[in-house]
Amino acid sequence: MTTMTTSRSTSRKLGRFVWHYVEMVIAMLAGMFALAPLWPDAWSARPEIGALVMATDMTIGMTVAMALRRHSWARVGEMAAAMYLPFLVLLVPFWLGALSAMGLMMAGHVIMFPLMLAAMVWRRDHYWH
């Protein structure tokens, strides 16, 4: 008796990989919009605190989505780091006056998405199936 294993085509794997990325972005947006009203307005008044609160909201949403998909806590931690790291690094030029509040938010988000993708590509054995 022989057993045949079926493997998904490369295009199907790529489609699932892309969809997984899109799902995480949707979960991040859901977390951001659902949790933002819970924070005191005074926190949002300070750009650096507002940026970290927003990163927290998005990370919570993404964590819930990844937990539901049964990702390991190590992968969740890597993705959370990819989301926080841009903001933490950009705080230095913001505090030195080289980056505006809007620049902090924009650059943090622009850098976050490729870092998330890089984390997925780095661990493609985990995301590519």
PDB file of C-alpha atoms in Angstrom:
ATOM      1  CA  MET A   1       0.000   0.000   0.000  1.00  0.00           C
ATOM      2  CA  THR A   2       1.410   3.381  -0.973  1.00  0.00           C
ATOM      3  CA  THR A   3       0.579   6.679   0.561  1.00  0.00           C
ATOM      4  CA  MET A   4       0.578   9.787  -1.545  1.00  0.00           C
ATOM      5  CA  THR A   5       1.226  13.148  -0.052  1.00  0.00           C
ATOM      6  CA  THR A   6      -0.044  16.201  -1.773  1.00  0.00           C
ATOM      7  CA  SER A   7       1.920  19.363  -1.697  1.00  0.00           C
ATOM      8  CA  ARG A   8       0.533  22.751  -2.451  1.00  0.00           C
ATOM      9  CA  SER A   9       1.724  24.563  -5.527  1.00  0.00           C
ATOM     10  CA  THR A  10       4.089  27.473  -5.146  1.00  0.00           C
ATOM     11  CA  SER A  11       1.416  29.919  -6.249  1.00  0.00           C
ATOM     12  CA  ARG A  12      -1.006  28.561  -3.646  1.00  0.00           C
ATOM     13  CA  LYS A  13       1.659  28.822  -0.949  1.00  0.00           C
ATOM     14  CA  LEU A  14       2.404  32.380  -2.025  1.00  0.00           C
ATOM     15  CA  GLY A  15      -1.295  33.201  -1.922  1.00  0.00           C
ATOM     16  CA  ARG A  16      -1.603  31.833   1.613  1.00  0.00           C
ATOM     17  CA  PHE A  17       1.541  33.716   2.655  1.00  0.00           C
ATOM     18  CA  VAL A  18       0.174  37.001   1.276  1.00  0.00           C
ATOM     19  CA  TRP A  19      -3.255  36.387   2.790  1.00  0.00           C
ATOM     20  CA  HIS A  20      -1.654  35.721   6.174  1.00  0.00           C
ATOM     21  CA  TYR A  21       0.132  39.071   5.949  1.00  0.00           C
ATOM     22  CA  VAL A  22      -3.127  40.804   5.007  1.00  0.00           C
ATOM     23  CA  GLU A  23      -4.919  39.103   7.914  1.00  0.00           C
ATOM     24  CA  MET A  24      -2.315  40.460  10.333  1.00  0.00           C
ATOM     25  CA  VAL A  25      -2.722  43.978   8.931  1.00  0.00           C
ATOM     26  CA  ILE A  26      -6.510  43.716   9.299  1.00  0.00           C
ATOM     27  CA  ALA A  27      -6.093  42.478  12.886  1.00  0.00           C
ATOM     28  CA  MET A  28      -3.739  45.381  13.604  1.00  0.00           C
ATOM     29  CA  LEU A  29      -6.250  47.891  12.289  1.00  0.00           C
ATOM     30  CA  ALA A  30      -9.031  46.250  14.294  1.00  0.00           C
ATOM     31  CA  GLY A  31      -6.917  46.437  17.440  1.00  0.00           C
ATOM     32  CA  MET A  32      -6.039  50.059  16.772  1.00  0.00           C
ATOM     33  CA  PHE A  33      -9.633  51.165  16.277  1.00  0.00           C
ATOM     34  CA  ALA A  34     -11.141  48.965  19.011  1.00  0.00           C
ATOM     35  CA  LEU A  35      -8.636  49.791  21.734  1.00  0.00           C
ATOM     36  CA  ALA A  36      -7.900  53.469  21.033  1.00  0.00           C
ATOM     37  CA  PRO A  37     -10.960  54.727  22.962  1.00  0.00           C
ATOM     38  CA  LEU A  38      -9.764  52.937  26.104  1.00  0.00           C
ATOM     39  CA  TRP A  39      -6.696  55.155  26.588  1.00  0.00           C
ATOM     40  CA  PRO A  40      -6.765  58.556  28.329  1.00  0.00           C
ATOM     41  CA  ASP A  41      -6.747  61.486  25.891  1.00  0.00           C
ATOM     42  CA  ALA A  42      -3.784  62.985  27.735  1.00  0.00           C
ATOM     43  CA  TRP A  43      -1.641  60.090  26.532  1.00  0.00           C
ATOM     44  CA  SER A  44      -2.428  60.828  22.904  1.00  0.00           C
ATOM     45  CA  ALA A  45      -1.502  64.460  23.418  1.00  0.00           C
ATOM     46  CA  ARG A  46       2.178  63.495  23.674  1.00  0.00           C
ATOM     47  CA  PRO A  47       3.329  62.182  20.272  1.00  0.00           C
ATOM     48  CA  GLU A  48       5.808  59.665  21.633  1.00  0.00           C
ATOM     49  CA  ILE A  49       3.251  58.194  24.029  1.00  0.00           C
ATOM     50  CA  GLY A  50       0.574  58.245  21.316  1.00  0.00           C
ATOM     51  CA  ALA A  51       2.869  56.348  18.940  1.00  0.00           C
ATOM     52  CA  LEU A  52       3.649  53.685  21.532  1.00  0.00           C
ATOM     53  CA  VAL A  53      -0.031  53.369  22.502  1.00  0.00           C
ATOM     54  CA  MET A  54      -0.941  52.899  18.853  1.00  0.00           C
ATOM     55  CA  ALA A  55       1.800  50.295  18.438  1.00  0.00           C
ATOM     56  CA  THR A  56       0.450  48.543  21.536  1.00  0.00           C
ATOM     57  CA  ASP A  57      -3.113  48.536  20.199  1.00  0.00           C
ATOM     58  CA  MET A  58      -1.963  47.125  16.872  1.00  0.00           C
ATOM     59  CA  THR A  59       0.224  44.532  18.579  1.00  0.00           C
ATOM     60  CA  ILE A  60      -2.653  43.351  20.748  1.00  0.00           C
ATOM     61  CA  GLY A  61      -4.862  42.904  17.687  1.00  0.00           C
ATOM     62  CA  MET A  62      -2.108  41.074  15.827  1.00  0.00           C
ATOM     63  CA  THR A  63      -1.353  38.898  18.873  1.00  0.00           C
ATOM     64  CA  VAL A  64      -4.978  37.811  19.143  1.00  0.00           C
ATOM     65  CA  ALA A  65      -5.057  36.910  15.451  1.00  0.00           C
ATOM     66  CA  MET A  66      -1.796  34.976  15.646  1.00  0.00           C
ATOM     67  CA  ALA A  67      -2.902  33.188  18.826  1.00  0.00           C
ATOM     68  CA  LEU A  68      -6.134  32.129  17.124  1.00  0.00           C
ATOM     69  CA  ARG A  69      -4.045  30.688  14.295  1.00  0.00           C
ATOM     70  CA  ARG A  70      -1.950  28.895  16.932  1.00  0.00           C
ATOM     71  CA  HIS A  71       1.343  30.575  16.150  1.00  0.00           C
ATOM     72  CA  SER A  72       4.059  30.058  18.712  1.00  0.00           C
ATOM     73  CA  TRP A  73       4.704  32.778  21.247  1.00  0.00           C
ATOM     74  CA  ALA A  74       8.198  33.124  19.802  1.00  0.00           C
ATOM     75  CA  ARG A  75       6.741  34.076  16.387  1.00  0.00           C
ATOM     76  CA  VAL A  76       4.260  36.438  18.064  1.00  0.00           C
ATOM     77  CA  GLY A  77       7.153  38.051  19.924  1.00  0.00           C
ATOM     78  CA  GLU A  78       9.152  38.476  16.728  1.00  0.00           C
ATOM     79  CA  MET A  79       6.199  40.129  15.017  1.00  0.00           C
ATOM     80  CA  ALA A  80       5.601  42.388  18.021  1.00  0.00           C
ATOM     81  CA  ALA A  81       9.257  43.424  17.923  1.00  0.00           C
ATOM     82  CA  ALA A  82       8.928  44.251  14.220  1.00  0.00           C
ATOM     83  CA  MET A  83       5.998  46.493  15.108  1.00  0.00           C
ATOM     84  CA  TYR A  84       7.602  48.318  18.062  1.00  0.00           C
ATOM     85  CA  LEU A  85      11.190  48.616  16.833  1.00  0.00           C
ATOM     86  CA  PRO A  86      10.605  51.394  14.273  1.00  0.00           C
ATOM     87  CA  PHE A  87       8.890  53.597  16.829  1.00  0.00           C
ATOM     88  CA  LEU A  88      11.514  52.979  19.490  1.00  0.00           C
ATOM     89  CA  VAL A  89      14.354  53.817  17.095  1.00  0.00           C
ATOM     90  CA  LEU A  90      12.564  56.906  15.766  1.00  0.00           C
ATOM     91  CA  LEU A  91      12.026  58.303  19.261  1.00  0.00           C
ATOM     92  CA  VAL A  92      15.659  59.425  19.356  1.00  0.00           C
ATOM     93  CA  PRO A  93      15.468  61.729  16.306  1.00  0.00           C
ATOM     94  CA  PHE A  94      12.048  62.904  17.515  1.00  0.00           C
ATOM     95  CA  TRP A  95      13.437  63.887  20.930  1.00  0.00           C
ATOM     96  CA  LEU A  96      16.393  65.591  19.244  1.00  0.00           C
ATOM     97  CA  GLY A  97      14.001  67.673  17.136  1.00  0.00           C
ATOM     98  CA  ALA A  98      15.074  66.107  13.846  1.00  0.00           C
ATOM     99  CA  LEU A  99      11.691  64.450  13.311  1.00  0.00           C
ATOM    100  CA  SER A 100       8.231  65.970  13.717  1.00  0.00           C
ATOM    101  CA  ALA A 101       5.339  64.253  15.475  1.00  0.00           C
ATOM    102  CA  MET A 102       3.745  63.502  12.104  1.00  0.00           C
ATOM    103  CA  GLY A 103       7.095  62.244  10.826  1.00  0.00           C
ATOM    104  CA  LEU A 104       7.342  59.921  13.821  1.00  0.00           C
ATOM    105  CA  MET A 105       3.931  58.400  13.123  1.00  0.00           C
ATOM    106  CA  MET A 106       4.366  58.201   9.356  1.00  0.00           C
ATOM    107  CA  ALA A 107       7.899  56.810   9.373  1.00  0.00           C
ATOM    108  CA  GLY A 108       7.072  54.354  12.151  1.00  0.00           C
ATOM    109  CA  HIS A 109       4.203  52.905  10.145  1.00  0.00           C
ATOM    110  CA  VAL A 110       6.073  52.933   6.832  1.00  0.00           C
ATOM    111  CA  ILE A 111       9.000  51.035   8.370  1.00  0.00           C
ATOM    112  CA  MET A 112       6.787  48.659  10.377  1.00  0.00           C
ATOM    113  CA  PHE A 113       5.169  46.938   7.417  1.00  0.00           C
ATOM    114  CA  PRO A 114       8.382  45.905   5.607  1.00  0.00           C
ATOM    115  CA  LEU A 115       9.844  44.748   8.934  1.00  0.00           C
ATOM    116  CA  MET A 116       6.810  42.539   9.488  1.00  0.00           C
ATOM    117  CA  LEU A 117       7.223  41.125   6.000  1.00  0.00           C
ATOM    118  CA  ALA A 118      10.928  40.585   6.663  1.00  0.00           C
ATOM    119  CA  ALA A 119      10.067  38.648   9.830  1.00  0.00           C
ATOM    120  CA  MET A 120       7.710  36.471   7.817  1.00  0.00           C
ATOM    121  CA  VAL A 121      10.274  35.856   5.075  1.00  0.00           C
ATOM    122  CA  TRP A 122      12.963  35.134   7.682  1.00  0.00           C
ATOM    123  CA  ARG A 123      10.692  32.508   9.234  1.00  0.00           C
ATOM    124  CA  ARG A 124       9.148  31.409   5.944  1.00  0.00           C
ATOM    125  CA  ASP A 125       9.164  27.791   7.120  1.00  0.00           C
ATOM    126  CA  HIS A 126       6.571  28.917   9.653  1.00  0.00           C
ATOM    127  CA  TYR A 127       4.468  31.092   7.319  1.00  0.00           C
ATOM    128  CA  TRP A 128       5.009  29.430   3.920  1.00  0.00           C
ATOM    129  CA  HIS A 129       2.700  26.410   3.795  1.00  0.00           C
TER     130      HIS A 129
END
